[in-house]
Coordinates of C-alpha atoms and ligand atoms in Angstrom, one line a residue:
X331 CA -4.7 6.5 2.4
X332 CA -7.7 8.9 2.6
X333 CA -7.4 12.5 3.5
X334 CA -8.9 13.6 6.9
X335 CA -9.3 17.2 8.1
X336 CA -11.1 19.0 10.9
X337 CA -11.3 22.5 12.3
X338 CA -12.8 24.4 15.3
X339 CA -12.3 28.2 15.7
X340 CA -13.3 31.7 14.5
X341 CA -12.7 31.1 10.8
X342 CA -15.3 29.8 8.3
X343 CA -14.8 26.2 9.3
X344 CA -16.2 24.7 6.1
X345 CA -13.9 26.8 3.9
X346 CA -10.9 25.9 6.1
X347 CA -11.7 22.1 5.9
X348 CA -12.3 22.3 2.1
X349 CA -9.0 24.0 1.7
X350 CA -7.3 21.4 3.9
X351 CA -8.8 18.6 1.8
X352 CA -7.4 20.3 -1.3
X353 CA -3.9 20.3 0.3
X354 CA -4.2 16.5 0.8
X355 CA -5.2 15.7 -2.8
X356 CA -1.8 14.2 -3.6
X357 CA -2.9 11.3 -1.4
X358 CA -5.4 10.5 -4.1
X359 CA -9.2 10.3 -3.7
X360 CA -12.3 9.3 -5.6
X361 CA -15.0 11.0 -3.5
X362 CA -15.2 13.6 -0.7
X363 CA -17.5 15.0 2.0
X364 CA -17.8 17.5 4.8
X365 CA -19.9 17.4 8.0
X366 CA -20.8 20.4 10.2
X367 CA -23.4 21.2 12.9
X368 CA -26.5 23.0 11.5
X369 CA -29.1 24.1 14.0
X370 CA -29.6 21.0 16.2
X371 CA -28.5 18.5 13.6
X372 CA -25.4 17.5 11.7
X373 CA -25.4 18.4 8.0
X374 CA -23.4 16.1 5.7
X375 CA -22.5 17.1 2.1
X376 CA -20.7 14.4 0.1
X377 CA -20.1 13.6 -3.5
X378 CA -18.3 11.0 -5.6
X379 CA -15.6 12.2 -8.0
X380 CA -13.0 15.0 -7.7
X381 CA -13.0 17.5 -4.9
X382 CA -14.5 20.1 -7.3
X383 CA -17.7 18.1 -7.3
X384 CA -18.0 18.6 -3.5
X385 CA -17.0 22.3 -4.1
X386 CA -20.0 22.7 -6.3
X387 CA -22.3 21.4 -3.6
X388 CA -20.8 23.7 -1.0
X389 CA -21.2 26.8 -3.3
X390 CA -25.0 26.2 -3.1
X391 CA -24.9 25.9 0.7
X392 CA -24.8 28.7 3.3
X393 CA -22.0 27.9 5.6
X394 CA -20.4 31.2 6.5
X395 CA -21.5 31.0 10.1
X396 CA -20.2 27.5 10.7
X397 CA -17.3 27.3 13.2
X398 CA -16.8 23.5 13.5
X399 CA -16.4 21.1 10.6
X400 CA -14.7 17.9 9.5
X401 CA -14.0 16.6 6.0
X402 CA -12.7 13.5 4.2
X403 CA -11.3 12.7 0.8
X404 CA -11.7 9.0 0.2
X405 CA -9.2 6.5 -1.3
X406 CA -11.7 3.6 -1.6
X407 CA -10.8 0.3 0.0
X408 CA -14.3 -1.1 0.7
X409 CA -17.2 -0.3 -1.7
X410 CA -17.0 1.6 -5.0
X411 CA -16.5 5.4 -5.1
X412 CA -20.2 6.5 -4.9
X413 CA -22.0 9.3 -3.1
X414 CA -23.4 6.8 -0.6
X415 CA -20.0 5.3 0.2
X416 CA -18.3 8.7 0.5
X417 CA -17.6 9.8 4.1
X418 CA -18.7 11.2 6.5
X419 CA -21.2 8.5 7.7
X420 CA -23.9 8.6 10.3
X421 CA -24.7 6.1 13.1
X422 CA -28.1 4.6 13.3
X423 CA -29.7 7.5 15.1
X424 CA -27.8 10.3 13.3
X425 CA -26.5 11.6 16.6
X426 CA -23.0 10.8 15.5
X427 CA -21.0 11.3 12.3
X428 CA -17.6 10.0 11.6
X429 CA -14.8 10.1 9.0
X430 CA -12.2 7.3 8.8
X431 CA -8.9 6.4 7.2
X432 CA -7.9 2.8 7.3
X433 CA -9.5 -0.7 7.2
X434 CA -11.8 -2.1 10.0
X435 CA -10.9 -5.8 9.6
X436 CA -13.9 -7.2 11.6
X437 CA -16.5 -4.9 10.1
X438 CA -18.5 -7.8 8.7
X439 CA -19.0 -9.5 12.1
X440 CA -19.8 -6.1 13.7
X441 CA -22.3 -5.3 10.9
X442 CA -24.1 -8.7 11.4
X443 CA -24.2 -8.2 15.2
X444 CA -25.7 -4.7 14.8
X445 CA -28.1 -5.6 12.1
X446 CA -29.4 -8.3 14.4
X447 CA -30.1 -5.5 16.9
X448 CA -32.1 -3.6 14.2
X449 CA -29.4 -1.4 12.7
X450 CA -29.8 -0.5 9.0
X451 CA -26.8 0.4 6.8
X452 CA -26.9 2.5 3.7
X453 CA -23.4 2.0 2.4
X454 CA -21.0 -0.9 1.7
X455 CA -18.3 0.7 3.9
X456 CA -16.5 -0.5 7.0
X457 CA -16.7 3.1 8.1
X458 CA -20.4 3.2 8.5
X459 CA -20.2 0.1 10.7
X460 CA -17.7 1.9 12.9
X461 CA -20.1 4.9 13.1
X462 CA -22.9 2.6 14.3
X463 CA -20.5 1.0 16.9
X464 CA -19.7 4.5 18.3
X465 CA -23.4 5.5 18.2
X466 CA -24.3 2.3 20.0
X467 CA -22.0 3.3 22.9
X468 CA -23.0 7.0 22.7
X469 CA -26.7 6.2 23.0
X470 CA -25.9 4.8 26.5
X471 CA -25.6 8.5 27.6
X472 CA -21.8 8.7 28.0
X473 CA -19.7 11.7 26.7
X474 CA -18.6 11.4 23.1
X475 CA -14.9 10.8 24.0
X476 CA -16.0 7.9 26.3
X477 CA -18.2 6.4 23.6
X478 CA -15.3 6.5 21.2
X479 CA -13.0 5.0 23.8
X480 CA -15.4 2.1 24.4
X481 CA -16.2 1.6 20.8
X482 CA -12.6 1.3 19.5
X483 CA -12.1 -1.6 21.8
X484 CA -14.6 -3.5 19.6
X485 CA -12.8 -2.5 16.4
X486 CA -9.9 -4.5 14.9
X487 CA -7.7 -3.1 12.1
X488 CA -6.2 0.2 11.0
X489 CA -8.1 3.4 11.6
X490 CA -7.8 7.1 12.1
X491 CA -11.3 8.3 13.2
X492 CA -12.7 11.8 13.7
X493 CA -16.2 12.0 15.3
X494 CA -18.7 14.7 15.7
X495 CA -22.0 14.6 17.6
X496 CA -25.3 16.5 17.3
X497 CA -25.6 17.1 21.0
X498 CA -22.0 18.3 21.5
X499 CA -21.5 20.4 18.4
X500 CA -18.4 22.4 19.4
X501 CA -16.3 19.2 19.9
X502 CA -14.4 16.8 17.7
X503 CA -13.0 13.6 19.1
X504 CA -10.2 11.8 17.3
X505 CA -8.4 8.5 17.7
X506 CA -6.0 6.4 15.6
X507 CA -4.5 2.9 15.3
X508 CA -1.9 2.4 12.4
X509 CA -3.3 5.3 10.4
X510 CA -1.8 8.8 10.7
X511 CA -3.5 11.7 12.5
X512 CA -1.9 15.0 13.3
X513 CA -3.2 17.7 15.7
X514 CA -2.7 21.4 15.0
X515 CA -2.8 24.1 17.7
X516 CA -3.7 27.8 17.1
X517 CA -4.8 30.9 18.9
X518 CA -8.5 30.2 19.8
X519 CA -8.6 27.5 17.2
X520 CA -7.6 23.9 16.9
X521 CA -7.5 21.5 14.0
X522 CA -6.4 18.1 12.8
X523 CA -5.5 16.3 9.6
X524 CA -4.1 13.0 8.3
X525 CA -1.0 14.8 7.1
X526 CA 0.9 17.9 7.9
X527 CA 0.5 19.9 4.6
X528 CA -3.2 20.5 5.5
X529 CA -2.3 22.3 8.7
X530 CA 0.6 24.5 7.6
X531 CA -1.3 27.5 6.3
X532 CA -3.0 27.8 9.7
X533 CA -0.4 26.6 12.2
X534 CA 3.1 25.2 12.5
X535 CA 2.5 23.9 16.0
X536 CA 1.5 20.3 15.6
X537 CA 1.5 17.0 17.4
X538 CA 1.3 13.5 16.1
X539 CA -1.5 11.6 18.0
X540 CA 0.0 8.4 19.3
X541 CA -1.5 5.0 18.7
X542 CA -4.6 4.3 20.8
X543 CA -4.7 7.8 22.2
X544 CA -8.0 9.8 22.1
X545 CA -8.0 13.6 21.5
X546 CA -10.8 15.9 22.4
X547 CA -10.7 19.2 20.6
X548 CA -12.7 22.4 21.0
X549 CA -11.9 25.9 19.7
X550 CA -10.2 26.8 23.0
X551 CA -8.9 23.4 24.3
X552 CA -7.3 20.1 23.4
X553 CA -7.3 17.2 25.8
X554 CA -5.6 13.8 25.1
X555 CA -6.1 10.6 27.0
X556 CA -5.0 7.0 26.5
X557 CA -7.2 4.0 26.0
X558 CA -7.6 3.7 29.8
X559 CA -8.7 7.4 30.2
X560 CA -5.3 8.5 31.6
X561 CA -4.4 12.1 30.7
X562 CA -1.6 12.3 28.1
X563 CA 0.5 15.5 28.0
X564 CA 0.4 17.8 25.0
X565 CA 3.9 17.8 23.3
X566 CA 3.7 20.3 20.3
X567 CA 6.5 20.5 17.8
X568 CA 7.1 23.3 15.3
X569 CA 7.2 22.3 11.6
X570 CA 9.8 24.2 9.6
X571 CA 9.1 22.5 6.2
X572 CA 7.6 24.3 3.3
X573 CA 4.3 22.8 2.0
X574 CA 5.8 20.9 -0.9
X575 CA 8.3 19.2 1.4
X576 CA 5.4 18.4 3.7
X577 CA 3.4 16.6 1.0
X578 CA 6.4 14.3 0.7
X579 CA 6.3 13.8 4.5
X580 CA 9.6 15.6 4.8
X581 CA 11.3 13.2 2.3
X582 CA 13.2 14.8 -0.6
X583 CA 11.2 12.8 -3.2
X584 CA 8.0 10.8 -3.3
X585 CA 10.0 7.8 -4.4
X586 CA 12.0 7.7 -1.1
X587 CA 8.8 8.3 0.9
X588 CA 7.1 5.4 -0.9
X589 CA 10.1 3.1 -0.3
X590 CA 9.9 3.9 3.4
X591 CA 6.2 3.4 3.5
X592 CA 6.6 -0.3 2.6
X593 CA 6.5 -1.6 6.2
X594 CA 3.1 0.1 6.6
X595 CA 2.0 -1.0 3.1
X596 CA 2.7 -4.6 4.0
X597 CA 0.4 -4.3 7.0
X598 CA -2.2 -2.5 4.8
X599 CA -2.1 -5.1 2.1
X600 CA -2.6 -8.0 4.6
X601 CA -5.3 -6.1 6.5
X602 CA -8.6 -7.9 6.6
X603 CA -7.3 -10.9 4.7
X604 CA -6.0 -13.1 7.5
X605 CA -8.4 -14.3 10.1
X606 CA -7.6 -15.2 13.7
X607 CA -7.0 -18.8 12.7
X608 CA -4.3 -17.7 10.3
X609 CA -6.5 -18.6 7.4
X610 CA -6.6 -16.4 4.3
X611 CA -9.8 -14.9 3.1
X612 CA -10.7 -12.8 0.2
X613 CA -14.1 -11.0 -0.3
X614 CA -15.8 -11.3 -3.7
X615 CA -13.4 -13.7 -5.3
X616 CA -14.3 -16.8 -7.3
X617 CA -16.2 -19.6 -5.6
X618 CA -14.0 -22.3 -4.1
X619 CA -15.0 -24.8 -6.8
X620 CA -13.3 -22.6 -9.4
X621 CA -9.9 -23.1 -7.9
X622 CA -10.3 -26.9 -8.2
X623 CA -11.1 -26.4 -11.9
X624 CA -8.3 -24.0 -13.0
X625 CA -5.6 -25.9 -14.9
X626 CA -3.3 -23.0 -15.7
X627 CA -2.6 -19.4 -14.7
X628 CA -1.6 -16.8 -17.2
X629 CA -0.3 -13.6 -15.7
X630 CA -0.3 -10.5 -17.9
X631 CA 1.3 -7.2 -17.0
X632 CA 4.0 -4.6 -17.9
X633 CA 7.1 -3.3 -16.3
X634 CA 7.3 -3.6 -12.5
X635 CA 3.9 -5.4 -12.5
X636 CA 5.4 -8.0 -14.9
X637 CA 8.2 -8.6 -12.5
X638 CA 5.7 -9.1 -9.7
X639 CA 4.0 -11.6 -12.0
X640 CA 7.3 -13.6 -12.3
X641 CA 7.2 -14.0 -8.5
X642 CA 3.6 -15.1 -8.9
X643 CA 4.8 -17.8 -11.4
X644 CA 7.4 -18.9 -8.8
X645 CA 4.7 -19.2 -6.1
X646 CA 2.0 -20.9 -8.2
X647 CA 4.4 -23.5 -9.6
X648 CA 6.5 -24.1 -6.5
X649 CA 3.7 -24.1 -3.9
X650 CA 0.7 -25.3 -6.0
X651 CA 2.4 -27.2 -8.9
X652 CA 0.0 -25.1 -11.0
X653 CA 1.4 -24.3 -14.5
X654 CA 1.9 -20.6 -14.9
X655 CA 3.1 -18.3 -17.7
X656 CA 3.8 -14.7 -17.5
X657 CA 3.3 -12.5 -20.5
X658 CA 4.2 -8.9 -21.3
X659 CA 0.8 -7.4 -22.1
X660 CA 1.9 -6.0 -25.4
X661 CA 3.2 -9.5 -26.5
X662 CA 0.2 -11.3 -25.2
X663 CA -2.4 -9.3 -27.2
X664 CA -0.4 -9.7 -30.5
X665 CA 1.0 -13.2 -29.8
X666 CA -2.2 -15.2 -30.4
X667 CA -1.7 -17.1 -27.2
X668 CA -2.9 -20.7 -26.7
X669 CA -5.4 -20.4 -23.8
X670 CA -7.0 -23.3 -22.0
X671 CA -10.8 -22.7 -21.4
X672 CA -10.1 -23.6 -17.8
X673 CA -7.2 -21.2 -17.4
X674 CA -7.3 -18.1 -15.3
X675 CA -5.9 -14.8 -16.6
X676 CA -4.4 -12.5 -13.9
X677 CA -3.9 -8.8 -14.7
X678 CA -1.5 -7.0 -12.5
X679 CA -1.5 -3.2 -12.7
X680 CA -0.8 -0.4 -10.2
X681 CA -2.8 2.2 -12.1
X682 CA -5.4 -0.1 -13.6
X683 CA -5.2 2.0 -16.8
X684 CA -2.2 0.6 -18.7
X685 CA -3.4 0.4 -22.3
X686 CA -1.6 -2.8 -23.3
X687 CA -2.9 -4.6 -20.2
X688 CA -6.4 -3.4 -20.7
X689 CA -6.4 -4.5 -24.3
X690 CA -5.1 -7.9 -23.3
X691 CA -7.9 -8.1 -20.7
X692 CA -10.5 -7.4 -23.3
X693 CA -9.0 -10.1 -25.6
X694 CA -9.3 -12.7 -22.7
X695 CA -12.9 -11.6 -22.1
X696 CA -13.7 -12.1 -25.8
X697 CA -12.3 -15.6 -25.4
X698 CA -14.4 -16.1 -22.3
X699 CA -11.4 -16.7 -20.1
X700 CA -11.8 -16.0 -16.4
X701 CA -10.1 -12.8 -15.4
X702 CA -8.7 -11.6 -12.0
X703 CA -7.3 -8.2 -11.4
X704 CA -4.6 -7.3 -8.9
X705 CA -4.9 -3.5 -9.0
X706 CA -4.1 -0.5 -6.7
X707 CA -6.5 2.1 -8.0
X708 CA -10.1 1.3 -7.2
X709 CA -12.6 2.3 -9.9
X710 CA -9.8 2.0 -12.6
X711 CA -10.6 0.4 -15.9
X712 CA -8.8 -2.9 -15.3
X713 CA -10.4 -3.2 -11.9
X714 CA -13.8 -2.6 -13.3
X715 CA -13.5 -4.9 -16.3
X716 CA -12.0 -8.0 -14.6
X717 CA -14.4 -10.6 -13.4
X718 CA -12.9 -10.2 -9.9
X719 CA -10.3 -7.8 -8.5
X720 CA -8.1 -8.0 -5.5
X721 CA -6.9 -4.5 -4.5
X722 CA -3.3 -4.1 -3.3
X723 CA -4.3 -1.4 -0.8
X724 CA -0.9 0.3 -1.1
X725 CA -2.3 3.8 -1.1
X726 CA -1.6 6.3 -3.9
X727 CA 1.8 5.8 -5.6
X728 CA 2.9 9.2 -6.9
X729 CA 6.5 8.5 -8.0
X730 CA 6.8 7.2 -11.6
X731 CA 9.1 4.5 -10.3
X732 CA 6.9 1.9 -8.8
X733 CA 8.2 0.6 -5.4
X734 CA 5.6 0.0 -2.7
X735 CA 3.1 -1.2 -5.4
X736 CA 5.5 -4.0 -6.4
X737 CA 5.8 -5.2 -2.8
X738 CA 2.0 -5.1 -2.4
X739 CA 1.5 -6.9 -5.7
X740 CA 3.9 -9.8 -4.7
X741 CA 2.2 -9.9 -1.3
X742 CA -1.3 -10.3 -2.9
X743 CA 0.1 -13.0 -5.1
X744 CA 1.5 -14.7 -2.0
X745 CA -1.9 -14.5 -0.3
X746 CA -3.6 -15.8 -3.4
X747 CA -1.3 -18.8 -3.7
X748 CA -1.8 -19.6 0.0
X749 CA -5.6 -19.1 -0.4
X750 CA -5.6 -21.6 -3.3
X751 CA -3.5 -24.0 -1.3
X752 CA -6.0 -23.7 1.6
X753 CA -9.0 -24.2 -0.6
X754 CA -7.6 -27.1 -2.6
X755 CA -5.8 -28.6 0.4
X756 CA -2.6 -28.6 -1.6
X757 CA -0.1 -31.1 -0.1
X758 CA 3.1 -30.0 1.6
X759 CA 2.1 -26.4 2.4
X760 CA 1.5 -25.3 6.0
X761 CA -0.5 -22.2 5.3
X762 CA -0.8 -21.0 8.9
X763 CA 3.0 -21.1 9.3
X764 CA 3.6 -19.1 6.2
X765 CA 0.9 -16.7 7.3
X766 CA 2.7 -16.3 10.6
X767 CA 5.8 -15.3 8.6
X768 CA 3.7 -12.7 6.7
X769 CA 2.6 -11.2 9.9
X770 CA 6.3 -10.5 10.8
X771 CA 7.2 -9.2 7.4
X772 CA 6.5 -5.6 8.1
X773 CA 9.1 -5.5 10.9
X774 CA 11.7 -7.2 8.7
X775 CA 11.0 -4.7 5.9
X776 CA 11.7 -2.0 8.5
X777 CA 15.1 -3.6 9.1
X778 CA 15.8 -3.7 5.4
X779 CA 15.4 0.1 5.3
X780 CA 18.3 0.2 7.7
X781 CA 20.7 -1.0 5.0
X782 CA 20.6 2.6 3.6
X783 CA 24.1 3.4 4.9
X784 CA 25.7 0.4 3.1
X785 CA 23.7 1.2 0.0
X786 CA 24.8 4.8 0.1
X787 CA 28.5 3.7 0.0
X788 CA 27.7 1.2 -2.8
X789 CA 25.9 3.9 -4.8
X790 CA 29.1 5.9 -5.0
X791 CA 30.7 3.0 -6.9
X792 CA 27.7 2.1 -9.0
X793 CA 26.9 5.6 -10.1
X794 CA 29.7 5.6 -12.7
X795 CA 29.4 2.0 -13.8
X796 CA 29.2 1.6 -17.6
X797 CA 27.0 -1.4 -17.0
X798 CA 25.4 -3.1 -14.0
X799 CA 24.4 -6.8 -14.0
X800 CA 21.5 -8.1 -11.7
X801 CA 21.9 -11.8 -11.1
X802 CA 20.4 -14.5 -8.9
X803 CA 18.7 -17.9 -8.9
X804 CA 15.0 -18.6 -8.6
X805 CA 13.1 -15.8 -6.9
X806 CA 16.4 -13.8 -6.4
X807 CA 16.7 -13.6 -10.2
X808 CA 13.1 -12.3 -10.5
X809 CA 13.7 -9.6 -7.8
X810 CA 17.0 -8.7 -9.6
X811 CA 15.0 -7.9 -12.7
X812 CA 12.9 -5.4 -10.8
X813 CA 16.0 -3.9 -9.3
X814 CA 17.5 -3.5 -12.8
X815 CA 14.4 -1.7 -14.0
X816 CA 14.6 0.7 -11.1
X817 CA 18.3 1.5 -11.9
X818 CA 17.5 1.9 -15.6
X819 CA 14.5 4.1 -15.3
X820 CA 15.6 6.6 -12.6
X821 CA 19.4 6.6 -12.8
X822 CA 19.6 5.8 -16.6
X823 CA 22.3 3.2 -16.0
X824 CA 22.5 0.3 -18.6
X825 CA 21.7 -3.0 -17.0
X826 CA 21.7 -6.7 -17.8
X827 CA 19.5 -8.9 -15.7
X828 CA 19.2 -12.7 -15.9
X829 CA 19.6 -16.0 -13.9
X830 CA 23.1 -16.2 -12.6
X831 CA 23.7 -19.5 -14.2
X832 CA 23.1 -18.0 -17.6
X833 CA 26.1 -15.7 -17.5
X834 CA 28.5 -18.3 -18.7
X835 CA 26.4 -18.8 -21.9
X836 CA 27.5 -15.4 -23.4
X837 CA 26.8 -12.3 -21.3
X838 CA 29.9 -12.9 -19.2
X839 CA 31.8 -11.5 -22.2
X840 CA 30.6 -8.1 -21.0
X841 CA 32.5 -8.3 -17.7
X842 CA 35.5 -6.1 -17.4
X843 CA 36.9 -3.8 -14.7
X844 CA 34.3 -1.2 -13.8
X845 CA 31.3 -3.4 -14.5
X846 CA 29.3 -4.0 -11.4
X847 CA 27.4 -7.3 -10.8
X848 CA 24.8 -7.3 -8.1
X849 CA 23.9 -10.9 -6.9
X850 CA 20.8 -11.8 -5.0
X851 CA 22.0 -14.6 -2.7
X852 CA 19.3 -14.9 -0.1
X853 CA 18.4 -18.6 -0.7
X854 CA 20.5 -21.1 1.2
X855 CA 18.3 -24.1 0.3
X856 CA 20.3 -27.2 -0.5
X857 CA 20.0 -28.7 -4.0
X858 CA 22.1 -31.6 -5.4
X859 CA 24.5 -31.6 -2.4
X860 CA 25.2 -27.9 -2.5
X861 CA 23.2 -24.9 -1.5
X862 CA 21.7 -22.5 -4.0
X863 CA 23.9 -19.8 -2.4
X864 CA 27.0 -21.8 -3.0
X865 CA 26.1 -22.1 -6.7
X866 CA 25.6 -18.3 -6.8
X867 CA 29.0 -17.8 -5.1
X868 CA 30.6 -19.9 -7.9
X869 CA 29.0 -17.5 -10.4
X870 CA 30.4 -14.6 -8.4
X871 CA 33.9 -16.1 -8.6
X872 CA 33.5 -16.4 -12.4
X873 CA 32.7 -12.7 -12.6
X874 CA 35.4 -11.7 -10.1
X875 CA 38.1 -13.6 -12.1
X876 CA 37.4 -11.3 -15.0
X877 CA 37.8 -8.1 -12.9
X878 CA 34.1 -7.3 -12.3
X879 CA 33.0 -5.6 -9.0
X880 CA 30.8 -7.9 -7.0
X881 CA 27.9 -6.9 -4.8
X882 CA 25.9 -9.5 -2.8
X883 CA 22.6 -9.2 -1.1
X884 CA 22.3 -12.0 1.5
X885 CA 20.7 -12.8 4.8
X886 CA 21.9 -11.8 8.2
X887 CA 23.3 -15.1 9.4
X888 CA 25.4 -15.7 6.2
X889 CA 29.1 -15.1 6.3
X890 CA 30.2 -16.9 3.1
X891 CA 29.5 -14.3 0.4
X892 CA 31.9 -11.7 2.0
X893 CA 34.7 -14.0 0.9
X894 CA 34.0 -13.0 -2.7
X895 CA 32.0 -9.8 -2.7
X896 CA 33.4 -6.3 -2.3
X897 CA 30.0 -5.1 -1.0
X898 CA 27.6 -7.2 1.1
X899 CA 24.1 -6.0 2.0
X900 CA 22.5 -8.1 4.7
X901 CA 18.7 -8.4 5.2
X902 CA 16.6 -10.5 7.7
X903 CA 16.2 -14.1 6.8
X904 CA 12.7 -15.6 6.3
X905 CA 11.8 -19.3 6.5
X906 CA 10.2 -19.0 3.1
X907 CA 12.9 -18.2 0.5
X908 CA 10.5 -16.2 -1.7
X909 CA 9.9 -13.8 1.2
X910 CA 13.7 -13.3 1.8
X911 CA 13.9 -12.6 -1.9
X912 CA 11.0 -10.1 -1.8
X913 CA 12.7 -8.2 1.1
X914 CA 15.8 -7.9 -1.0
X915 CA 14.0 -5.5 -3.4
X916 CA 14.2 -2.8 -0.7
X917 CA 18.0 -2.3 -0.8
X918 CA 17.8 -2.5 -4.6
X919 CA 15.2 0.3 -4.6
X920 CA 17.3 2.4 -2.2
X921 CA 20.3 1.8 -4.4
X922 CA 18.6 3.1 -7.6
X923 CA 17.3 6.0 -5.6
X924 CA 20.7 7.1 -4.2
X925 CA 22.5 6.5 -7.5
X926 CA 20.0 8.7 -9.3
X927 CA 20.2 11.4 -6.5
X928 CA 24.0 11.4 -6.7
X929 CA 23.9 11.7 -10.4
X930 CA 21.4 14.6 -10.2
X931 CA 18.6 12.8 -12.0
X932 CA 15.0 14.0 -11.9
X933 CA 13.8 11.2 -9.6
X934 CA 10.0 11.5 -9.3
X935 CA 9.5 12.3 -13.0
X936 CA 12.3 10.5 -14.9
X937 CA 12.9 11.5 -18.5
X938 CA 10.7 9.9 -21.2
X939 CA 8.4 8.2 -18.7
X940 CA 4.9 8.6 -17.4
X941 CA 3.3 7.1 -14.3
X942 CA 0.6 5.4 -16.2
X943 CA 1.2 4.3 -19.9
X944 CA -2.3 4.7 -21.2
X945 CA -1.1 4.6 -24.8
X946 CA 0.1 1.6 -26.8
Ligands
AGP615 C1 7.7 0.9 -13.0 O1 8.6 1.5 -12.1 C2 7.3 1.7 -14.2 N1 6.8 2.9 -13.8 C3 6.5 0.9 -15.2 O2 7.2 -0.1 -15.7 C4 5.1 0.4 -14.7 O3 5.4 -0.6 -13.8 C5 4.4 -0.2 -15.9 O4 4.1 0.8 -16.8 C6 3.0 -0.9 -15.5 O5 2.2 0.1 -14.9 P1 0.8 -0.4 -14.2 O6 1.3 -1.3 -13.0 O7 0.2 0.8 -13.7 O8 0.0 -1.2 -15.2

């Protein structure tokens, strides 16, 4: 989720691009850089840290005559946030410079192939490899846009690329696949950016570059062609949003934007971790022998991350028969836990800065327990201090209520469980078939977003509920706990969350007219002559008999729950029950959002809360 910007025209191009990068800072960044033609060369200035660090470099550089520039603010996915890893990057001959947003999945193979041809690389990034691939084509004497067109056919993964060349200084070439890129059109000036807010101060005439298309920009022209060099017509649209609305992508709140980003986040989280044989691979994770040795997994986290950890427990125990405990970080560090020397401690944290989780991590390291992080923010404390870290690659999560990070965390735990199954040849798991399901999950998540109409009607009922139960069995119970936290923290509605079978042991005393009970019923696996869903339906009937309002989340092919539930939300079914349960979090997120909106709550900054709890 990097920020990309480029400008060609009569203004001071470096100042424009720096301003554009500042308008993209909500996308998060850990380093930034700018490239521009200088005499017969390309000048690159780049710096790790906040944008102001780059600003200080620019203050000491004469750029007032520059009329073409491109810039990048990096949200690191490969390689730590350092000056060297910052974009832009050169190719081998420094004829070409590029900036990139996304993940080049086959960058390791390409890097080896080019190194064998004598290429030298300075950074750890996939982007520098892409620069060398483009330069490799450009050095054959074709125009820059043709070099880009040929080069991207060798790239696999998600990318938005902008390319500048030393020999064609008044031109920027841009292309994209799965990462956003927007063109902006002005009077004798043209520009581009990864998001609309960066363009609005200069133009409201924009066009989203389509997947696979290649744009060639100068200060007086824009041409677009497809991957087969066929001309693509320019279709500009006029943006009416104000800048604040544009930062939210036109959504009313970051939370709604981030809920809707989840289909893309699923693809981003999986990117680079599934090879063409449907095998899972993780870079820089423990050696394979370690996974044969580990005898227990302890997952330590807070809040939403804790709920993701419960899904991890479900996966490790069900798929791997590997004992797993999940601890609240605050309880772990003061609970004097019994830790096997062969155990693995997994720390899940979106921010990577949660004080209780960090303290628990340091306790494990004192006890010489292996530690693995599942973290969203590269360069964060937990990411740096764990022995190994897998990044969720969900992009910056701005809203205090965590949504896309949860989905990404559960996906990483799923990938990890499958990876361990693959490495230890765990019996009874067909890794490639589950991997095939993961590849289709993004589309199914998109379908879950279409439940918004049903959820809106439901929100009208739930908004005044004195109490809302979240109930289910197995993974549905765990997802229900996350749904309950959402409703608590942004709509301030009291909730009770537990396995459905537990209701009759006391909590059902709270059921009365007006109380809403939301049941996750996505699992139709048969157990002891009846399905899990049938057992959940029995629990629904117990609640209904006492006057409670019943809501059921089930899968599309089911038509049994509507016999009992007043509201039914249907989502696509997955072969693996834990993936159906995971998808059911999307309507629950939408429900909490719409209840909060209807009740006039402050959604992105809910009362009493902070995005990262860096205090005990
Ligand atoms: C989730 O919506 C909350 N914002 C909160 O529970 C959060 O998940 C918790 O504080 C953990 O944060 P972390 O993932 O950054 O460690």
